[in-house]
PDB file of C-alpha atoms in Angstrom:
ATOM      1  CA  SER A 508       3.458  45.926 -12.286  1.00 83.00           C
ATOM      2  CA  TYR A 509       2.050  48.016 -15.030  1.00 90.00           C
ATOM      3  CA  GLU A 510      -0.961  46.818 -17.019  1.00 93.00           C
ATOM      4  CA  LEU A 511      -2.496  47.901 -20.218  1.00 96.00           C
ATOM      5  CA  THR A 512      -6.209  46.853 -20.919  1.00 98.00           C
ATOM      6  CA  GLN A 513      -7.770  46.336 -24.223  1.00 98.00           C
ATOM      7  CA  PRO A 514     -11.326  45.169 -24.819  1.00 98.00           C
ATOM      8  CA  PRO A 515     -11.212  41.447 -26.054  1.00 97.00           C
ATOM      9  CA  SER A 516     -13.231  42.231 -29.312  1.00 97.00           C
ATOM     10  CA  VAL A 517     -14.389  44.945 -31.543  1.00 98.00           C
ATOM     11  CA  SER A 518     -16.829  44.566 -34.628  1.00 97.00           C
ATOM     12  CA  VAL A 519     -17.305  47.115 -37.308  1.00 97.00           C
ATOM     13  CA  SER A 520     -18.957  47.123 -40.707  1.00 97.00           C
ATOM     14  CA  PRO A 521     -17.072  47.549 -43.987  1.00 96.00           C
ATOM     15  CA  GLY A 522     -16.208  51.209 -44.600  1.00 97.00           C
ATOM     16  CA  GLN A 523     -17.107  52.370 -41.037  1.00 97.00           C
ATOM     17  CA  THR A 524     -14.770  53.541 -38.466  1.00 97.00           C
ATOM     18  CA  ALA A 525     -13.131  51.108 -35.663  1.00 98.00           C
ATOM     19  CA  SER A 526     -11.829  52.417 -32.530  1.00 98.00           C
ATOM     20  CA  ILE A 527      -9.843  50.212 -30.276  1.00 98.00           C
ATOM     21  CA  THR A 528      -8.907  51.548 -26.866  1.00 98.00           C
ATOM     22  CA  CYS A 529      -5.991  50.725 -24.542  1.00 98.00           C
ATOM     23  CA  SER A 530      -6.014  51.912 -20.856  1.00 98.00           C
ATOM     24  CA  GLY A 531      -3.414  52.307 -18.361  1.00 95.00           C
ATOM     25  CA  ASP A 532      -2.478  54.550 -15.473  1.00 94.00           C
ATOM     26  CA  LYS A 533      -0.817  57.788 -16.702  1.00 94.00           C
ATOM     27  CA  LEU A 534      -0.612  56.162 -20.214  1.00 95.00           C
ATOM     28  CA  GLY A 535      -0.628  59.455 -21.902  1.00 95.00           C
ATOM     29  CA  ASP A 536       2.703  60.344 -20.211  1.00 93.00           C
ATOM     30  CA  LYS A 537       4.352  57.523 -22.201  1.00 93.00           C
ATOM     31  CA  TYR A 538       4.742  56.626 -25.763  1.00 94.00           C
ATOM     32  CA  ALA A 539       2.159  54.274 -27.094  1.00 96.00           C
ATOM     33  CA  CYS A 540       2.310  52.079 -30.164  1.00 97.00           C
ATOM     34  CA  TRP A 541       0.074  49.490 -32.004  1.00 98.00           C
ATOM     35  CA  TYR A 542       0.648  46.064 -33.707  1.00 98.00           C
ATOM     36  CA  GLN A 543      -1.508  44.183 -36.119  1.00 98.00           C
ATOM     37  CA  GLN A 544      -1.202  40.652 -36.170  1.00 98.00           C
ATOM     38  CA  LYS A 545      -3.023  38.394 -38.604  1.00 97.00           C
ATOM     39  CA  PRO A 546      -3.610  34.574 -38.108  1.00 95.00           C
ATOM     40  CA  GLY A 547      -0.305  32.631 -38.414  1.00 95.00           C
ATOM     41  CA  GLN A 548       1.793  35.917 -38.984  1.00 97.00           C
ATOM     42  CA  SER A 549       4.218  37.950 -36.967  1.00 98.00           C
ATOM     43  CA  PRO A 550       3.198  41.188 -35.486  1.00 98.00           C
ATOM     44  CA  VAL A 551       3.387  44.414 -37.718  1.00 98.00           C
ATOM     45  CA  LEU A 552       3.856  47.807 -36.473  1.00 97.00           C
ATOM     46  CA  VAL A 553       1.267  50.131 -37.506  1.00 98.00           C
ATOM     47  CA  ILE A 554       1.401  53.052 -35.042  1.00 98.00           C
ATOM     48  CA  TYR A 555       4.285  54.266 -33.034  1.00 97.00           C
ATOM     49  CA  GLN A 556       5.039  57.113 -30.646  1.00 96.00           C
ATOM     50  CA  ASN A 557       1.156  57.633 -30.325  1.00 97.00           C
ATOM     51  CA  TYR A 558       0.346  58.707 -33.745  1.00 97.00           C
ATOM     52  CA  LYS A 559       2.910  58.103 -36.421  1.00 97.00           C
ATOM     53  CA  ARG A 560       2.595  55.728 -39.160  1.00 98.00           C
ATOM     54  CA  PRO A 561       5.540  53.556 -40.530  1.00 96.00           C
ATOM     55  CA  SER A 562       6.051  53.564 -44.147  1.00 95.00           C
ATOM     56  CA  GLY A 563       3.719  51.427 -45.919  1.00 96.00           C
ATOM     57  CA  ILE A 564       0.734  51.582 -43.407  1.00 97.00           C
ATOM     58  CA  PRO A 565      -2.353  53.043 -45.001  1.00 97.00           C
ATOM     59  CA  GLU A 566      -3.588  56.348 -43.927  1.00 97.00           C
ATOM     60  CA  ARG A 567      -6.769  54.929 -42.518  1.00 97.00           C
ATOM     61  CA  PHE A 568      -4.676  54.028 -39.556  1.00 98.00           C
ATOM     62  CA  SER A 569      -4.469  56.786 -36.906  1.00 98.00           C
ATOM     63  CA  GLY A 570      -3.586  56.950 -33.158  1.00 98.00           C
ATOM     64  CA  SER A 571      -3.971  59.204 -30.176  1.00 97.00           C
ATOM     65  CA  ASN A 572      -2.777  59.076 -26.661  1.00 97.00           C
ATOM     66  CA  SER A 573      -4.019  61.263 -23.764  1.00 97.00           C
ATOM     67  CA  GLY A 574      -4.741  60.838 -20.021  1.00 97.00           C
ATOM     68  CA  ASN A 575      -5.089  57.251 -19.361  1.00 97.00           C
ATOM     69  CA  THR A 576      -6.071  56.047 -22.925  1.00 98.00           C
ATOM     70  CA  ALA A 577      -4.394  55.337 -26.290  1.00 98.00           C
ATOM     71  CA  THR A 578      -6.818  54.846 -29.137  1.00 98.00           C
ATOM     72  CA  LEU A 579      -6.198  53.121 -32.511  1.00 98.00           C
ATOM     73  CA  THR A 580      -8.673  54.373 -35.038  1.00 98.00           C
ATOM     74  CA  ILE A 581      -9.095  52.774 -38.466  1.00 98.00           C
ATOM     75  CA  SER A 582     -11.355  54.860 -40.917  1.00 97.00           C
ATOM     76  CA  GLY A 583     -13.036  53.127 -43.818  1.00 97.00           C
ATOM     77  CA  THR A 584     -12.322  49.802 -42.366  1.00 97.00           C
ATOM     78  CA  GLN A 585     -11.610  47.078 -44.877  1.00 97.00           C
ATOM     79  CA  ALA A 586     -11.871  43.305 -44.585  1.00 97.00           C
ATOM     80  CA  MET A 587      -8.207  42.980 -44.915  1.00 97.00           C
ATOM     81  CA  ASP A 588      -8.090  44.970 -41.526  1.00 97.00           C
ATOM     82  CA  GLU A 589      -9.442  42.073 -39.664  1.00 98.00           C
ATOM     83  CA  ALA A 590      -6.814  41.003 -37.224  1.00 98.00           C
ATOM     84  CA  ASP A 591      -5.636  41.156 -33.581  1.00 98.00           C
ATOM     85  CA  TYR A 592      -4.237  44.448 -32.363  1.00 98.00           C
ATOM     86  CA  TYR A 593      -2.116  44.896 -29.566  1.00 98.00           C
ATOM     87  CA  CYS A 594      -0.995  48.035 -27.892  1.00 98.00           C
ATOM     88  CA  GLN A 595       2.371  48.498 -26.135  1.00 97.00           C
ATOM     89  CA  ALA A 596       4.054  51.081 -24.024  1.00 95.00           C
ATOM     90  CA  TRP A 597       7.460  51.502 -22.515  1.00 87.00           C
ATOM     91  CA  ASP A 598       9.092  53.455 -19.912  1.00 76.00           C
ATOM     92  CA  SER A 599      12.119  53.258 -17.546  1.00 77.00           C
ATOM     93  CA  ASN A 600       9.798  51.792 -14.777  1.00 74.00           C
ATOM     94  CA  THR A 601       7.637  49.484 -16.548  1.00 69.00           C
ATOM     95  CA  ASP A 602       9.796  48.065 -19.272  1.00 79.00           C
ATOM     96  CA  TRP A 603       8.004  46.518 -22.085  1.00 90.00           C
ATOM     97  CA  VAL A 604       4.268  45.963 -21.650  1.00 94.00           C
ATOM     98  CA  PHE A 605       1.746  44.730 -24.104  1.00 96.00           C
ATOM     99  CA  GLY A 606      -2.060  45.068 -23.817  1.00 97.00           C
ATOM    100  CA  GLY A 607      -4.020  41.634 -23.884  1.00 97.00           C
ATOM    101  CA  GLY A 608      -5.062  42.135 -27.453  1.00 98.00           C
ATOM    102  CA  THR A 609      -8.197  43.042 -29.229  1.00 98.00           C
ATOM    103  CA  THR A 610      -9.785  40.998 -32.066  1.00 98.00           C
ATOM    104  CA  LEU A 611     -11.213  43.139 -34.686  1.00 98.00           C
ATOM    105  CA  THR A 612     -14.039  41.557 -36.724  1.00 97.00           C
ATOM    106  CA  VAL A 613     -15.311  43.147 -40.059  1.00 97.00           C
ATOM    107  CA  LEU A 614     -18.599  42.053 -40.674  1.00 91.00           C
TER     108      LEU A 614
ATOM    109  CA  GLU B 651      15.432  44.817 -46.572  1.00 95.00           C
ATOM    110  CA  VAL B 652      15.516  44.124 -42.602  1.00 96.00           C
ATOM    111  CA  GLN B 653      15.391  40.368 -42.169  1.00 98.00           C
ATOM    112  CA  LEU B 654      15.176  38.384 -38.818  1.00 98.00           C
ATOM    113  CA  VAL B 655      15.235  34.740 -38.955  1.00 98.00           C
ATOM    114  CA  GLU B 656      14.697  32.726 -35.937  1.00 98.00           C
ATOM    115  CA  SER B 657      15.810  28.990 -35.524  1.00 97.00           C
ATOM    116  CA  GLY B 658      16.378  26.438 -32.870  1.00 97.00           C
ATOM    117  CA  GLY B 659      12.632  25.680 -31.611  1.00 97.00           C
ATOM    118  CA  GLY B 660      11.341  22.401 -31.069  1.00 97.00           C
ATOM    119  CA  LEU B 661       9.860  19.857 -28.505  1.00 98.00           C
ATOM    120  CA  VAL B 662      11.849  19.641 -25.236  1.00 98.00           C
ATOM    121  CA  GLN B 663      10.866  17.961 -21.967  1.00 97.00           C
ATOM    122  CA  PRO B 664      10.295  19.902 -18.774  1.00 97.00           C
ATOM    123  CA  GLY B 665      13.466  20.788 -17.208  1.00 97.00           C
ATOM    124  CA  GLY B 666      15.282  20.675 -20.382  1.00 98.00           C
ATOM    125  CA  SER B 667      17.332  23.164 -22.464  1.00 98.00           C
ATOM    126  CA  LEU B 668      17.071  24.884 -25.719  1.00 98.00           C
ATOM    127  CA  ARG B 669      19.125  27.532 -27.559  1.00 98.00           C
ATOM    128  CA  LEU B 670      17.404  29.829 -30.022  1.00 98.00           C
ATOM    129  CA  SER B 671      19.149  31.777 -32.618  1.00 98.00           C
ATOM    130  CA  CYS B 672      18.127  34.800 -34.670  1.00 98.00           C
ATOM    131  CA  ALA B 673      19.978  35.732 -37.804  1.00 98.00           C
ATOM    132  CA  ALA B 674      19.949  39.389 -38.761  1.00 98.00           C
ATOM    133  CA  SER B 675      20.459  41.013 -42.177  1.00 98.00           C
ATOM    134  CA  GLY B 676      19.502  44.332 -43.897  1.00 97.00           C
ATOM    135  CA  PHE B 677      20.792  46.723 -41.031  1.00 97.00           C
ATOM    136  CA  THR B 678      23.696  47.608 -38.915  1.00 98.00           C
ATOM    137  CA  PHE B 679      23.029  44.848 -36.270  1.00 97.00           C
ATOM    138  CA  SER B 680      25.491  46.332 -33.941  1.00 97.00           C
ATOM    139  CA  ARG B 681      23.643  49.695 -33.462  1.00 97.00           C
ATOM    140  CA  TYR B 682      20.359  48.265 -32.100  1.00 97.00           C
ATOM    141  CA  TRP B 683      19.036  46.821 -28.798  1.00 96.00           C
ATOM    142  CA  MET B 684      17.608  43.416 -29.636  1.00 97.00           C
ATOM    143  CA  ASN B 685      14.725  41.483 -27.829  1.00 97.00           C
ATOM    144  CA  TRP B 686      13.018  38.178 -27.450  1.00 98.00           C
ATOM    145  CA  VAL B 687       9.193  38.405 -27.449  1.00 98.00           C
ATOM    146  CA  ARG B 688       6.994  35.300 -26.884  1.00 98.00           C
ATOM    147  CA  GLN B 689       3.395  34.330 -27.603  1.00 98.00           C
ATOM    148  CA  ALA B 690       1.933  31.341 -25.881  1.00 98.00           C
ATOM    149  CA  PRO B 691      -0.709  29.406 -27.975  1.00 96.00           C
ATOM    150  CA  GLY B 692      -3.881  31.503 -28.504  1.00 95.00           C
ATOM    151  CA  LYS B 693      -2.522  34.186 -26.169  1.00 97.00           C
ATOM    152  CA  GLY B 694      -1.251  37.687 -26.325  1.00 97.00           C
ATOM    153  CA  LEU B 695       2.362  39.060 -26.770  1.00 97.00           C
ATOM    154  CA  GLU B 696       4.889  38.911 -23.767  1.00 96.00           C
ATOM    155  CA  TRP B 697       8.352  40.594 -23.865  1.00 95.00           C
ATOM    156  CA  VAL B 698      10.948  38.149 -22.648  1.00 97.00           C
ATOM    157  CA  ALA B 699      14.450  39.664 -22.797  1.00 96.00           C
ATOM    158  CA  ASN B 700      16.543  42.386 -24.346  1.00 95.00           C
ATOM    159  CA  ILE B 701      20.344  43.120 -24.657  1.00 97.00           C
ATOM    160  CA  MET B 702      22.063  46.470 -25.452  1.00 96.00           C
ATOM    161  CA  GLN B 703      23.972  47.127 -28.487  1.00 96.00           C
ATOM    162  CA  ASP B 704      27.338  45.879 -27.147  1.00 95.00           C
ATOM    163  CA  GLY B 705      26.020  43.217 -24.738  1.00 95.00           C
ATOM    164  CA  ARG B 706      26.805  44.965 -21.549  1.00 96.00           C
ATOM    165  CA  GLU B 707      23.283  45.439 -20.537  1.00 95.00           C
ATOM    166  CA  LYS B 708      20.651  42.627 -20.497  1.00 96.00           C
ATOM    167  CA  TYR B 709      17.047  42.691 -18.955  1.00 94.00           C
ATOM    168  CA  TYR B 710      14.670  39.909 -18.407  1.00 95.00           C
ATOM    169  CA  VAL B 711      10.946  39.487 -17.480  1.00 93.00           C
ATOM    170  CA  ASP B 712      10.763  38.227 -14.039  1.00 93.00           C
ATOM    171  CA  SER B 713       9.165  34.787 -14.911  1.00 95.00           C
ATOM    172  CA  VAL B 714      12.511  33.765 -16.842  1.00 97.00           C
ATOM    173  CA  LYS B 715      15.083  35.424 -14.637  1.00 97.00           C
ATOM    174  CA  GLY B 716      17.841  32.987 -13.712  1.00 97.00           C
ATOM    175  CA  ARG B 717      16.767  30.577 -16.312  1.00 98.00           C
ATOM    176  CA  PHE B 718      16.991  32.218 -19.573  1.00 98.00           C
ATOM    177  CA  THR B 719      20.061  34.129 -21.021  1.00 98.00           C
ATOM    178  CA  ILE B 720      20.068  36.501 -23.805  1.00 98.00           C
ATOM    179  CA  SER B 721      23.381  37.089 -25.685  1.00 98.00           C
ATOM    180  CA  ARG B 722      24.437  38.222 -29.083  1.00 98.00           C
ATOM    181  CA  ASP B 723      27.506  38.088 -31.498  1.00 98.00           C
ATOM    182  CA  ASN B 724      27.752  41.281 -33.513  1.00 98.00           C
ATOM    183  CA  ALA B 725      30.431  39.761 -35.681  1.00 98.00           C
ATOM    184  CA  LYS B 726      27.866  37.120 -36.772  1.00 98.00           C
ATOM    185  CA  ASN B 727      24.917  39.358 -36.885  1.00 98.00           C
ATOM    186  CA  SER B 728      23.189  37.007 -34.441  1.00 98.00           C
ATOM    187  CA  LEU B 729      20.876  37.085 -31.328  1.00 98.00           C
ATOM    188  CA  TYR B 730      20.787  34.221 -29.185  1.00 98.00           C
ATOM    189  CA  LEU B 731      18.504  32.850 -26.093  1.00 98.00           C
ATOM    190  CA  GLN B 732      19.692  30.034 -23.922  1.00 98.00           C
ATOM    191  CA  MET B 733      16.712  28.715 -22.301  1.00 98.00           C
ATOM    192  CA  ASN B 734      17.246  26.121 -19.265  1.00 98.00           C
ATOM    193  CA  SER B 735      14.914  24.525 -16.765  1.00 98.00           C
ATOM    194  CA  LEU B 736      12.164  24.891 -19.162  1.00 98.00           C
ATOM    195  CA  ARG B 737       8.614  24.678 -17.999  1.00 98.00           C
ATOM    196  CA  ALA B 738       5.333  23.973 -19.835  1.00 98.00           C
ATOM    197  CA  GLU B 739       4.307  27.529 -19.298  1.00 97.00           C
ATOM    198  CA  ASP B 740       7.380  28.517 -21.622  1.00 98.00           C
ATOM    199  CA  THR B 741       5.505  26.826 -24.417  1.00 98.00           C
ATOM    200  CA  ALA B 742       5.196  29.706 -27.097  1.00 98.00           C
ATOM    201  CA  VAL B 743       6.269  31.051 -30.318  1.00 98.00           C
ATOM    202  CA  TYR B 744       9.571  32.982 -29.730  1.00 98.00           C
ATOM    203  CA  TYR B 745       9.980  36.089 -31.795  1.00 98.00           C
ATOM    204  CA  CYS B 746      13.123  38.017 -32.360  1.00 98.00           C
ATOM    205  CA  ALA B 747      12.483  41.861 -32.630  1.00 98.00           C
ATOM    206  CA  ARG B 748      14.525  44.836 -33.300  1.00 97.00           C
ATOM    207  CA  VAL B 749      14.029  48.027 -31.037  1.00 95.00           C
ATOM    208  CA  THR B 750      13.973  51.550 -32.270  1.00 94.00           C
ATOM    209  CA  GLY B 751      13.389  53.990 -29.316  1.00 89.00           C
ATOM    210  CA  THR B 752      10.182  52.673 -27.340  1.00 91.00           C
ATOM    211  CA  TYR B 753       8.874  50.349 -30.102  1.00 95.00           C
ATOM    212  CA  PHE B 754       9.577  47.030 -32.048  1.00 97.00           C
ATOM    213  CA  ASP B 755       9.737  48.022 -35.672  1.00 96.00           C
ATOM    214  CA  TYR B 756      10.940  44.726 -37.079  1.00 97.00           C
ATOM    215  CA  TRP B 757       9.829  41.201 -36.039  1.00 98.00           C
ATOM    216  CA  GLY B 758      11.091  37.732 -37.371  1.00 98.00           C
ATOM    217  CA  GLN B 759       8.647  34.867 -38.396  1.00 97.00           C
ATOM    218  CA  GLY B 760       8.941  33.420 -35.035  1.00 98.00           C
ATOM    219  CA  THR B 761      10.134  29.716 -33.721  1.00 98.00           C
ATOM    220  CA  LEU B 762       7.909  27.400 -31.656  1.00 98.00           C
ATOM    221  CA  VAL B 763       9.069  25.915 -28.551  1.00 98.00           C
ATOM    222  CA  THR B 764       7.052  23.263 -26.994  1.00 98.00           C
ATOM    223  CA  VAL B 765       7.523  21.877 -23.425  1.00 98.00           C
ATOM    224  CA  SER B 766       6.011  18.766 -22.876  1.00 96.00           C
ATOM    225  CA  SER B 767       6.746  15.216 -21.653  1.00 95.00           C
TER     226      SER B 767
END
């Protein structure tokens, strides 16, 4: 079965850039997306189709996907960005797969 | 405004059954694939099942095949998940989620299912 691997945790200082990676075999050949989940809340889509931002998502959120790695980048990280982040990919062979999640700490 | 509202969760004994519902509003429900995604306490997200717009095609994660059944009623803008032979490892918050292309663009607030004696 297909697997997506994320680091369990990432720390960043306020105002700095946070990068969260998601690795999977030939992930760059698929569409990757990212969800933000704050404690006690439902996931929210922040990046889809590798780099696109849904309406209402701040410009500081960006994404890329190439080779075996997709990356979520948060520029000028704010305290409100502290959350769990999940990557997800789909193709006809793998169905719907999520990464294990990364806890972003802003300190 | 798109809204997905789940209901039907609760405490059930191992081997028991439960039926979850998801009421959709704010979009043309019959035009979208719909999904159930779950999250065990303190764990990550896991896709459970999905259903085609007209209900002809349904897919499940291996761990629930033969035990869970997804269905929908487009006239009532509702999605369902019938869960039988429940196990402790099915304990989770179950989310109803809409799919657009290759991603889940809207999620409900979730309903908690606890399987315990």
